[in-house]
Amino acid sequence: MKDASIQTFIEGLPKTELHLHIEGTFEPELMFKIAKRNHLKIDYADVEALKRAYSFNNLQEFLDIYYAGASVLIKEVDFYDLTWAYLTKVSGQNVKHIEIFFDPQTHTDRGVSFETVLNGIYKALKDGQEQLGISFKLIMNFLRHLDEASAFKTLEQALPHKDKIVAVGLDSSEVGNPPSKFKNVFKKALEEGFLTVAHAGEEGPSEYIWEALDLLMVTRIDHGNRCLDDAKLVKRLAEQQTPLTLCPLSNLELKVVRDLKEHPLPTMMAHGLLVTINSDDPAYFGGYMNENYQGVAQALNLSKPQIATLAKNGFKASWLKNDEKQKYIDEIDRYLQKH
Ligand code: ADE
Ligand code: ZN
């Protein structure tokens, strides 16, 4: 049984999304629609058959399906429709501010131009800001299973678009592809004025989190679950208040945790880490922001003040200006008092 009052509390809470792959919001219904209009075939007979394939033992099994799904995105309007569908969904979940990833190489390697991808996503984000009141920042991820030369090429393509892209990140198959593989391209990105983030410690070891901090100079760690293996690292992350963008339902679906009841979130909070709740690839993992909050709240028996702290952490960890952060933090404090 869901606790109705906690559920309502979560629904009304102002929230951020700081770890979301736009390609991971591709719902099967929209995937079939776009494939059809692009005269492309999907390997599954229908939406139900595709959904049945969403059962993963690890990150790689998911990535194989995720890249196959993204391959029907061809035209600017496809990227617009993908992003707009996501925005309308989370606008109904009281998500106020988003800092989201896109993976240009997934598309440019198939012959889709960088501008086609970027313009489609960016136009929808602008419309979302105007029509739905959701503010945003855009992060360009490098695929870590590809080489650093390909990442450099992608960075070159981004240079004329610094007005649209604020940060670079690192995603895809983690084990065997450490942050150090990309230290030169991140150095160049930093020199060009981009902020940096990286997926680290999802399946990979805590050493990868050290590398992300010391070699890629990241301002946030995406996931970071494995930091708990290293007390010195936990101390550093807590002292620096480096945000960890946690993704509970993703961790469950990719077998990073066996059960949400075993999620490291409470231990991390007890260590004073700045942890945030996010949805990663919601179309594949069974839920957007409310469902991720609800999942941990229920499994870990979180109190309303703890849930409010997680929402405030989202704003603290964002790249909003300090006065904007404070406005939302005050709003959450008032909301908590009233509920
Ligand atoms: N790309 C999309 N989702 C990802 C995840 N959870 N980890 C690494 N790369 C990803
Ligand atoms: Zn991710």
XYZ file of N, CA, C and O in Angstrom, residues 213 218-221 236-244 273-275:
68
model
N 37.016 13.643 -10.226
C 37.247 14.867 -9.439
C 38.581 15.516 -9.799
O 38.661 16.725 -10.035
N 35.263 17.730 -12.211
C 33.799 17.796 -12.280
C 33.218 18.577 -11.100
O 33.778 18.589 -10.010
N 32.086 19.227 -11.360
C 31.374 19.917 -10.275
C 30.296 19.022 -9.672
O 29.788 19.318 -8.596
N 29.927 17.942 -10.387
C 28.992 16.950 -9.830
C 29.437 15.572 -10.294
O 30.029 15.439 -11.366
N 29.107 14.568 -9.496
C 29.308 13.168 -9.898
C 27.937 12.589 -10.223
O 27.005 12.677 -9.410
N 35.951 13.535 1.565
C 36.203 14.630 0.615
C 34.906 15.131 -0.035
O 34.669 16.323 -0.136
N 34.071 14.201 -0.477
C 32.809 14.589 -1.136
C 31.914 15.364 -0.168
O 31.249 16.328 -0.558
N 31.929 14.937 1.100
C 31.094 15.618 2.104
C 31.658 17.009 2.400
O 30.912 17.986 2.458
N 32.978 17.087 2.558
C 33.596 18.392 2.876
C 33.376 19.392 1.744
O 33.061 20.545 1.960
N 33.567 18.916 0.522
C 33.418 19.813 -0.645
C 31.958 20.015 -1.037
O 31.673 20.834 -1.893
N 31.078 19.195 -0.447
C 29.657 19.206 -0.845
C 29.516 19.031 -2.353
O 28.737 19.733 -3.013
N 30.293 18.086 -2.881
C 30.160 17.734 -4.299
C 28.854 16.944 -4.464
O 28.691 15.893 -3.839
N 27.944 17.432 -5.308
C 26.673 16.714 -5.442
C 26.835 15.348 -6.115
O 27.669 15.183 -7.013
N 26.036 14.396 -5.654
C 25.906 13.091 -6.317
C 24.489 13.038 -6.883
O 23.516 13.175 -6.133
N 26.491 13.746 2.725
C 26.711 13.956 1.281
C 25.533 14.705 0.658
O 24.384 14.548 1.095
N 25.842 15.518 -0.340
C 24.788 16.291 -1.029
C 24.187 15.406 -2.130
O 24.649 15.432 -3.273
N 23.189 14.631 -1.766
C 22.600 13.682 -2.715
C 21.290 14.225 -3.287
O 20.528 14.885 -2.582
